[in-house]
Short mmCIF file of C-alpha atoms in Angstrom, two decimals:
data_model
loop_
_atom_site.label_atom_id
_atom_site.label_comp_id
_atom_site.label_asym_id
_atom_site.label_seq_id
_atom_site.Cartn_x
_atom_site.Cartn_y
_atom_site.Cartn_z
CA MET A 34 111.90 -13.08 -13.54
CA LYS A 35 110.27 -12.28 -10.32
CA ASP A 36 113.46 -10.73 -8.98
CA THR A 37 113.57 -7.98 -11.50
CA PRO A 38 110.65 -6.01 -10.33
CA GLU A 39 111.84 -6.21 -6.81
CA LYS A 40 115.24 -4.90 -7.74
CA LYS A 41 113.59 -2.14 -9.63
CA ASN A 42 111.57 -1.36 -6.60
CA ASP A 43 114.71 -1.33 -4.48
CA SER A 44 116.47 1.00 -6.84
CA THR A 45 113.43 3.14 -6.96
CA THR A 46 113.28 3.18 -3.21
CA LYS A 47 116.97 4.03 -2.99
CA LYS A 48 116.54 6.81 -5.48
CA THR A 49 113.55 8.22 -3.66
CA GLN A 50 115.26 8.09 -0.27
CA PRO A 51 117.77 10.86 -0.91
CA GLU A 52 115.12 12.88 -2.61
CA GLN A 53 112.90 12.50 0.45
CA SER A 54 115.76 13.33 2.81
CA THR A 55 116.60 16.35 0.76
CA SER A 56 113.05 17.47 0.83
CA ALA A 57 112.82 16.73 4.52
CA SER A 58 115.96 18.74 5.23
CA GLU A 59 114.66 21.61 3.18
CA SER A 60 111.35 21.47 4.98
CA SER A 61 113.13 21.29 8.31
CA GLY A 62 115.08 24.39 7.36
CA VAL A 63 111.84 26.19 6.85
CA ASP A 64 110.10 25.11 9.99
CA GLU A 65 111.93 22.82 12.32
CA THR A 66 109.18 22.25 14.83
CA THR A 67 106.46 21.53 12.29
CA SER A 68 108.61 19.09 10.27
CA ALA A 69 109.62 17.22 13.38
CA LYS A 70 106.01 16.65 14.35
CA THR A 71 105.08 15.61 10.84
CA ASP A 72 107.99 13.16 10.55
CA ALA A 73 107.07 11.62 13.87
CA LYS A 74 103.52 11.01 12.68
CA GLU A 75 104.69 9.55 9.36
CA ALA A 76 107.09 7.27 11.13
CA THR A 77 104.34 6.00 13.39
CA SER A 78 102.01 5.37 10.46
CA SER A 79 104.70 3.62 8.43
CA GLU A 80 105.51 1.31 11.25
CA LYS A 81 101.92 0.34 11.60
CA SER A 82 101.48 -0.29 7.88
CA ALA A 83 104.65 -2.27 7.35
CA PRO A 84 104.40 -6.12 7.64
CA VAL A 85 106.23 -7.71 10.47
CA SER A 86 108.69 -10.44 9.48
CA LYS A 87 110.00 -12.71 12.06
CA GLU A 88 113.05 -13.65 10.07
CA PRO A 89 115.98 -11.41 10.26
CA SER A 90 116.71 -9.44 7.18
CA VAL A 91 120.08 -9.63 5.68
CA GLU A 92 121.31 -6.60 3.85
CA PRO A 93 123.70 -7.07 1.04
CA VAL A 94 127.22 -5.83 1.59
CA SER A 95 129.08 -4.63 -1.40
CA ALA A 96 132.82 -4.56 -1.59
CA SER A 97 134.48 -1.59 -3.04
CA ASN A 98 137.10 -3.60 -4.87
CA GLU A 99 134.81 -6.15 -6.35
CA PRO A 100 132.31 -5.50 -9.02
CA PRO A 101 128.81 -5.49 -7.85
CA THR A 102 127.02 -8.78 -8.16
CA LYS A 103 123.45 -9.45 -8.15
CA PRO A 104 122.71 -11.17 -4.91
CA GLU A 105 120.19 -13.71 -4.89
CA MET A 106 117.35 -12.81 -2.75
CA THR A 107 115.06 -15.20 -1.18
CA PRO A 108 111.53 -14.26 -0.77
CA ALA A 109 111.98 -14.32 2.92
CA THR A 110 114.86 -11.86 2.97
CA GLN A 111 113.69 -9.39 0.38
CA PRO A 112 112.91 -5.98 1.99
CA THR A 113 109.73 -4.35 1.37
CA SER A 114 109.45 -0.89 0.00
CA SER A 115 107.39 0.29 2.98
CA ASN A 116 110.37 0.32 5.50
CA TRP A 117 112.29 3.11 3.82
CA PRO A 118 109.98 5.99 4.57
CA GLY A 119 109.92 5.07 8.23
CA LYS A 120 113.65 5.02 8.42
CA VAL A 121 113.84 8.32 6.65
CA ALA A 122 111.24 9.73 8.97
CA LEU A 123 113.15 8.40 11.95
CA VAL A 124 116.34 9.97 10.73
CA LEU A 125 114.57 13.17 10.08
CA SER A 126 112.97 13.06 13.52
CA VAL A 127 116.32 12.48 15.17
CA ALA A 128 117.83 15.27 13.15
CA ALA A 129 114.93 17.49 14.04
CA LEU A 130 115.25 16.59 17.69
CA GLY A 131 118.99 17.24 17.57
CA LEU A 132 118.44 20.45 15.82
CA SER A 133 115.76 21.38 18.33
CA GLY A 134 118.07 20.49 21.19
CA TYR A 135 120.85 22.45 19.62
CA MET A 136 118.54 25.34 19.11
CA TYR A 137 117.30 25.05 22.67
CA TRP A 138 120.87 24.80 23.95
CA SER A 139 121.87 27.76 21.84
CA SER A 140 118.90 29.72 23.09
CA GLU A 141 119.75 28.78 26.66
CA GLN A 142 123.35 29.83 26.11
CA SER A 143 122.20 33.07 24.57
CA ARG A 144 119.73 33.56 27.40
CA THR A 145 122.50 32.88 29.93
CA GLN A 146 124.80 35.30 28.16
CA ILE A 147 122.00 37.83 27.97
CA GLN A 148 121.25 37.37 31.65
CA LEU A 149 124.96 37.65 32.44
CA LEU A 150 125.24 40.72 30.29
CA SER A 151 122.10 42.10 31.88
CA ALA A 152 123.49 41.41 35.33
CA ASN A 153 126.79 43.03 34.37
CA LEU A 154 124.91 45.92 32.87
CA ASP A 155 122.75 46.22 35.97
CA SER A 156 125.86 46.07 38.16
CA ALA A 157 127.63 48.64 36.01
CA LEU A 158 124.51 50.77 35.98
CA ALA A 159 124.17 50.45 39.74
CA SER A 160 127.85 51.24 40.17
CA ALA A 161 127.50 54.18 37.80
CA LYS A 162 124.41 55.31 39.67
CA ALA A 163 126.21 54.98 42.99
CA ASP A 164 129.26 56.74 41.60
CA SER A 165 127.06 59.40 40.04
CA SER A 166 125.13 59.76 43.27
CA GLU A 167 128.37 60.06 45.20
CA ARG A 168 129.70 62.55 42.72
CA ILE A 169 126.43 64.46 42.73
CA SER A 170 126.52 64.43 46.52
CA GLY A 171 130.11 65.66 46.48
CA ILE A 172 129.27 68.30 43.90
CA SER A 173 126.21 69.31 45.89
CA GLN A 174 128.35 69.53 49.00
CA GLN A 175 130.96 71.56 47.16
CA LEU A 176 128.21 73.72 45.69
CA GLY A 177 126.84 74.25 49.18
CA GLN A 178 130.32 75.17 50.38
CA VAL A 179 130.72 77.51 47.42
CA GLN A 180 127.37 79.10 48.14
CA GLU A 181 128.28 79.41 51.80
CA ARG A 182 131.63 80.90 50.84
CA THR A 183 129.85 83.22 48.42
CA GLU A 184 127.56 84.39 51.18
CA GLN A 185 130.55 84.91 53.44
CA LEU A 186 132.29 86.87 50.70
CA ARG A 187 129.16 88.93 50.13
CA SER A 188 128.94 89.65 53.84
CA LEU A 189 132.63 90.45 53.93
CA ASN A 190 132.25 92.65 50.85
CA THR A 191 129.39 94.51 52.52
CA LYS A 192 131.46 95.00 55.66
CA THR A 193 134.43 96.07 53.55
CA GLU A 194 132.31 98.62 51.70
CA GLN A 195 131.02 99.93 55.01
CA SER A 196 134.57 100.10 56.34
CA ILE A 197 135.69 101.89 53.18
CA GLU A 198 132.86 104.40 53.53
CA THR A 199 133.76 104.91 57.19
CA LEU A 200 137.44 105.34 56.35
CA HIS A 201 136.53 107.70 53.51
CA GLY A 202 134.51 109.81 55.91
CA ARG A 203 137.33 109.81 58.43
CA LEU A 204 139.85 110.64 55.74
CA THR A 205 137.70 113.50 54.50
CA GLN A 206 137.36 114.79 58.04
CA ALA A 207 141.09 114.43 58.62
CA VAL A 208 141.85 116.29 55.40
CA GLN A 209 139.50 119.06 56.41
CA GLN A 210 141.12 119.25 59.83
CA MET A 211 144.56 119.29 58.24
CA ASN A 212 143.48 122.04 55.88
CA ALA A 213 142.10 124.00 58.80
CA GLN A 214 145.28 123.42 60.79
CA GLN A 215 147.33 124.35 57.75
CA GLN A 216 145.44 127.62 57.43
CA VAL A 217 145.91 128.32 61.12
CA SER A 218 149.55 127.38 60.81
CA ASP A 219 150.05 129.84 57.94
CA LYS A 220 148.52 132.62 60.02
CA ASP A 221 150.65 131.60 62.97
CA TRP A 222 153.75 131.86 60.82
CA LEU A 223 152.72 135.31 59.64
CA LEU A 224 152.02 136.41 63.19
CA ALA A 225 155.37 135.01 64.34
CA GLU A 226 157.14 136.88 61.55
CA ALA A 227 155.38 140.13 62.46
CA GLU A 228 156.29 139.63 66.12
CA TYR A 229 159.95 139.09 65.18
CA LEU A 230 160.00 142.29 63.11
CA LEU A 231 158.42 144.29 65.94
CA ARG A 232 160.98 142.92 68.38
CA LEU A 233 163.80 144.02 66.07
CA ALA A 234 162.24 147.48 65.72
CA ASN A 235 162.07 147.91 69.49
CA GLN A 236 165.65 146.72 69.71
CA ARG A 237 166.74 149.36 67.23
CA VAL A 238 164.99 152.04 69.23
CA LEU A 239 166.24 150.96 72.65
CA MET A 240 169.74 149.69 71.86
CA GLU A 241 170.82 151.58 68.73
CA ASN A 242 168.54 154.62 68.99
CA SER A 243 167.93 154.33 65.24
CA ALA A 244 164.64 155.79 64.07
CA SER A 245 165.09 154.98 60.37
CA GLY A 246 165.89 151.30 60.94
CA ALA A 247 163.01 150.89 63.39
CA LEU A 248 160.66 152.64 60.97
CA ALA A 249 161.58 150.25 58.13
CA LEU A 250 160.98 147.24 60.39
CA LEU A 251 157.58 148.55 61.51
CA ARG A 252 156.49 149.02 57.92
CA SER A 253 157.58 145.47 57.06
CA ALA A 254 155.58 144.12 60.01
CA ASP A 255 152.51 146.02 58.81
CA LYS A 256 152.81 144.40 55.35
CA VAL A 257 153.02 140.94 56.94
CA LEU A 258 149.87 141.58 58.97
CA GLN A 259 148.17 142.81 55.82
CA GLU A 260 148.98 139.49 54.10
CA ALA A 261 147.33 137.59 56.97
CA ASP A 262 143.99 139.16 55.94
CA ASP A 263 142.45 138.73 59.39
CA VAL A 264 139.86 141.16 60.74
CA SER A 265 140.92 140.40 64.30
CA LEU A 266 144.31 142.00 63.56
CA TYR A 267 142.74 145.45 63.08
CA PRO A 268 143.57 146.74 66.62
CA ILE A 269 147.18 145.58 66.19
CA ARG A 270 147.55 147.37 62.87
CA GLN A 271 145.99 150.47 64.44
CA SER A 272 148.63 150.49 67.20
CA LEU A 273 151.31 149.81 64.60
CA ALA A 274 150.18 152.80 62.53
CA ALA A 275 150.43 155.02 65.62
CA ASP A 276 153.99 153.83 66.28
CA ILE A 277 154.95 154.46 62.65
CA SER A 278 153.56 158.01 62.82
CA ALA A 279 155.50 158.67 66.03
CA LEU A 280 158.77 157.56 64.44
CA GLU A 281 158.10 159.57 61.30
CA GLY A 282 157.88 162.71 63.51
CA VAL A 283 161.47 162.23 64.67
CA PRO A 284 163.95 164.46 62.74
CA ARG A 285 165.96 162.46 60.29
CA LEU A 286 169.71 162.39 60.65
CA ASP A 287 172.03 162.14 57.67
CA VAL A 288 174.28 159.54 59.20
CA GLU A 289 176.17 158.85 56.00
CA GLY A 290 176.80 162.56 55.41
CA ILE A 291 178.13 163.07 58.96
CA TYR A 292 180.28 159.97 58.69
CA LEU A 293 181.81 161.11 55.39
CA ARG A 294 182.47 164.65 56.75
CA LEU A 295 184.28 163.22 59.77
CA SER A 296 186.38 161.05 57.46
CA ALA A 297 187.36 164.10 55.34
CA MET A 298 188.22 166.11 58.48
CA SER A 299 190.43 163.27 59.72
CA GLN A 300 192.42 163.38 56.48
CA GLN A 301 192.66 167.20 56.69
CA THR A 302 194.55 167.05 60.01
CA THR A 303 197.73 166.09 58.14
CA GLN A 304 197.83 169.61 56.64
CA LEU A 305 197.79 171.46 59.98
CA ARG A 306 200.87 173.43 61.12
CA MET A 307 202.15 173.54 64.64
CA SER A 308 201.80 176.86 66.50
CA HIS A 309 204.76 178.99 67.79
CA PRO A 310 204.93 181.20 70.91
CA SER A 311 205.70 184.31 68.79
CA ASP A 312 202.37 183.92 67.01
CA GLN A 313 200.55 184.82 70.21
CA ARG A 314 202.06 188.31 70.17
CA GLN A 315 200.68 189.25 66.74
CA LEU A 316 197.36 190.28 68.18
CA PRO A 317 198.45 193.87 69.35
CA ASN A 318 200.03 194.60 65.93
CA LEU A 319 196.89 193.61 64.18
CA LEU A 320 194.87 195.85 66.45
CA ASP A 321 197.24 198.77 65.71
CA ASP A 322 196.89 198.23 61.99
CA VAL A 323 193.13 198.19 62.14
CA THR A 324 192.55 201.09 64.64
CA PRO A 325 194.08 204.13 62.71
CA ASP A 326 192.07 203.40 59.60
CA SER A 327 188.88 203.17 61.54
CA LEU A 328 189.57 206.40 63.47
CA LYS A 329 189.81 208.43 60.27
CA GLU A 330 186.21 207.72 59.51
CA SER A 331 183.46 209.72 61.00
CA TRP A 332 181.62 208.68 64.01
CA GLY A 333 178.28 207.11 63.48
CA ALA A 334 177.89 204.84 60.49
CA GLY A 335 181.55 205.07 59.55
CA ALA A 336 182.69 203.92 62.95
CA LYS A 337 180.23 201.09 62.91
CA ALA A 338 181.33 199.95 59.44
CA ALA A 339 184.98 200.10 60.47
CA LEU A 340 184.28 198.07 63.55
CA ASN A 341 182.48 195.41 61.53
CA LYS A 342 185.33 195.30 59.05
CA ALA A 343 187.87 194.92 61.78
CA MET A 344 185.88 192.13 63.39
CA ASP A 345 185.62 190.30 60.09
CA LYS A 346 189.37 190.46 59.66
CA LEU A 347 189.90 189.30 63.18
CA ASP A 348 187.58 186.35 62.60
CA GLN A 349 189.46 185.41 59.48
CA LEU A 350 193.02 185.93 60.63
CA VAL A 351 193.16 185.68 64.38
CA VAL A 352 191.85 183.14 66.83
CA ILE A 353 192.01 184.45 70.36
CA GLN A 354 193.01 181.74 72.78
CA HIS A 355 192.55 182.23 76.47
CA ARG A 356 195.52 180.81 78.41
CA ASP A 357 194.20 180.66 81.93
CA ALA A 358 196.12 177.48 82.55
CA PRO A 359 199.90 177.29 82.47
CA ILE A 360 201.37 177.19 78.98
CA ALA A 361 202.37 173.69 77.99
CA PRO A 362 205.84 173.21 76.64
CA LEU A 363 206.40 172.73 72.90
CA LEU A 364 206.12 169.18 71.55
CA ALA A 365 208.99 167.22 70.13
CA PRO A 366 208.84 166.11 66.46
CA ASP A 367 208.04 162.48 67.35
CA GLN A 368 205.28 163.68 69.65
CA ILE A 369 203.76 165.68 66.79
CA TYR A 370 203.22 162.40 64.90
CA TYR A 371 201.40 160.86 67.86
CA LEU A 372 199.32 164.02 68.19
CA GLN A 373 198.17 163.72 64.60
CA GLN A 374 197.35 160.03 65.14
CA ASN A 375 195.32 160.91 68.21
CA LEU A 376 193.36 163.43 66.15
CA HIS A 377 192.64 160.67 63.63
CA LEU A 378 191.50 158.46 66.48
CA MET A 379 189.14 161.13 67.83
CA PHE A 380 187.46 161.55 64.46
CA GLU A 381 187.11 157.76 64.12
CA GLN A 382 185.54 157.57 67.56
CA ALA A 383 183.10 160.27 66.49
CA GLN A 384 182.23 158.18 63.42
CA THR A 385 181.60 155.12 65.57
CA ALA A 386 179.45 157.17 67.96
CA VAL A 387 177.38 158.40 65.01
CA LEU A 388 176.77 154.85 63.82
CA GLN A 389 175.91 153.68 67.32
CA ARG A 390 173.80 156.72 68.11
CA ARG A 391 175.83 157.65 71.19
CA GLN A 392 175.50 161.37 71.72
CA GLY A 393 177.91 161.63 74.65
CA ALA A 394 180.78 159.81 72.97
CA TYR A 395 180.19 161.81 69.81
CA GLU A 396 180.39 165.19 71.50
CA GLU A 397 183.35 164.18 73.66
CA SER A 398 185.39 163.04 70.65
CA LEU A 399 184.73 166.28 68.77
CA SER A 400 185.56 168.40 71.85
CA LYS A 401 188.93 166.68 72.29
CA ALA A 402 189.76 167.17 68.63
CA SER A 403 188.88 170.86 68.81
CA THR A 404 190.95 171.34 71.99
CA TRP A 405 194.02 169.64 70.56
CA ILE A 406 193.84 171.70 67.39
CA GLY A 407 193.56 174.94 69.37
CA ASP A 408 196.39 174.04 71.76
CA TYR A 409 199.02 172.61 69.44
CA PHE A 410 198.30 173.84 65.93
CA ASP A 411 198.31 177.21 64.23
CA THR A 412 194.73 178.37 64.46
CA THR A 413 195.34 181.26 62.11
CA GLU A 414 195.79 178.93 59.21
CA ALA A 415 192.85 178.34 56.89
CA ASN A 416 192.87 174.53 57.40
CA ALA A 417 192.73 174.90 61.16
CA ILE A 418 189.99 177.51 60.95
CA SER A 419 187.83 175.34 58.65
CA LEU A 420 188.37 172.31 60.88
CA LEU A 421 187.35 174.20 63.99
CA ARG A 422 184.25 175.59 62.28
CA ALA A 423 183.26 172.14 61.00
CA ILE A 424 183.72 170.66 64.46
CA GLU A 425 181.49 173.29 66.00
CA GLU A 426 178.86 172.68 63.33
CA LEU A 427 178.91 168.91 63.85
CA LYS A 428 178.48 169.37 67.58
CA THR A 429 175.03 170.82 66.96
CA PHE A 430 173.73 167.56 65.47
CA GLN A 431 171.73 165.24 67.66
CA VAL A 432 173.02 161.84 66.61
CA ALA A 433 170.92 160.16 69.31
CA PRO A 434 167.55 161.92 69.31
CA GLU A 435 164.98 160.94 71.87
CA LEU A 436 162.75 158.32 70.24
CA PRO A 437 159.17 157.49 71.23
CA SER A 438 158.22 154.10 72.60
CA ILE A 439 156.92 151.64 69.99
CA ALA A 440 156.11 148.79 72.40
CA THR A 441 152.34 149.31 72.08
CA SER A 442 151.99 147.38 68.84
CA LEU A 443 154.30 144.61 70.07
CA ASN A 444 152.31 144.13 73.28
CA ALA A 445 149.02 144.07 71.36
CA LEU A 446 150.37 141.39 68.99
CA LYS A 447 151.59 139.27 71.90
CA GLU A 448 148.17 139.39 73.54
CA HIS A 449 146.48 138.40 70.27
CA MET A 450 148.82 135.43 69.73
CA ALA A 451 148.26 134.22 73.29
CA GLU A 452 144.49 134.34 72.73
CA VAL A 453 144.81 132.37 69.47
CA ARG A 454 146.86 129.65 71.17
CA ARG A 455 144.32 129.40 73.98
CA LEU A 456 141.48 128.95 71.48
CA GLN A 457 143.43 126.30 69.60
CA ARG A 458 144.04 124.33 72.78
CA GLU A 459 140.36 124.51 73.69
CA GLY A 460 139.38 123.38 70.18
CA GLY A 461 141.79 120.43 70.34
CA ASN A 462 140.42 119.27 73.68
#
């Protein structure tokens, strides 16, 4: 009967042990350090309060296959209810210590990892700082180079602008000089043209003896000098005006009219008839026919009128030829052809002399034509008479009149051009 309360106490102790462990674990979850200290104190107090038994305690072992039996407990071996709290406290203390060690180990591991991470972070930060410093140094160096290059470019730009301004000034000066030279060149060309025209005019006067051609050239030269619009050319134009006035005073010669008349006279020679020796003896008969009529008139005015009438008839019908030289024999028919061709040639020579202003050749050609007509052709014929009269009239023309000198204007222009060239050379030097 005594065993029953003990068993009840054991079962009660067993039931309270898990409850206490559960509560201890829950309290350890709340505060590990505080529970560990409390459990250690409880364990110490329980050990002091528990009775010490010298006999070893035997715990019952229950088999899983056998039904539980109620062991018989001796009073010496029966456990007391005061040992269970100590054991629980011990277990809880060990658990708390393990948990504290685990927590400490975990904290140390975390601290190590944190330190490692901090060291890695510091190393990375230092590397980044070094890299950034190096990059900043490189960028600063590049920026310094860029600034230096910018300054060089600014200096070069300033020098370039100065060079451009200098070149612009030189170009402007060169353009002005070219314009000035161009103006001088234009005047030089005009002066050269005027000089050429004056040379041609003097050539016409000296070589061709042509007043009209020289006059036209002088007027053209005066127009050229007028286009130059230079006050310094006034003396030259004054001399040129004097030369033009001198040529205008020369009598004009109708060269074309004389040339055409000579051409018509050359064609008229084909209508001339050869003369016969019997024609020379008609002069006494003509005088006999004219004299009786004139004698019937009274002396005084009648005689004078008859004489004039007779002279008119003689002029129209008879040409008196003086044969001081021996009479030439009559020409053969083939020689008559050559005579006519020679007459043509004489008139053509006279035409050429008119064009070339050769007075001597002109007069000589007309004289030969007149002589041949009088010697070999019938001078009583109307064609011969008109030819001889025309020849005598043409002889009176001065195909080569004496022309004045027009070298004054040319010499003045030459002197002016020489002075202009001298001034240009001095200006260039």
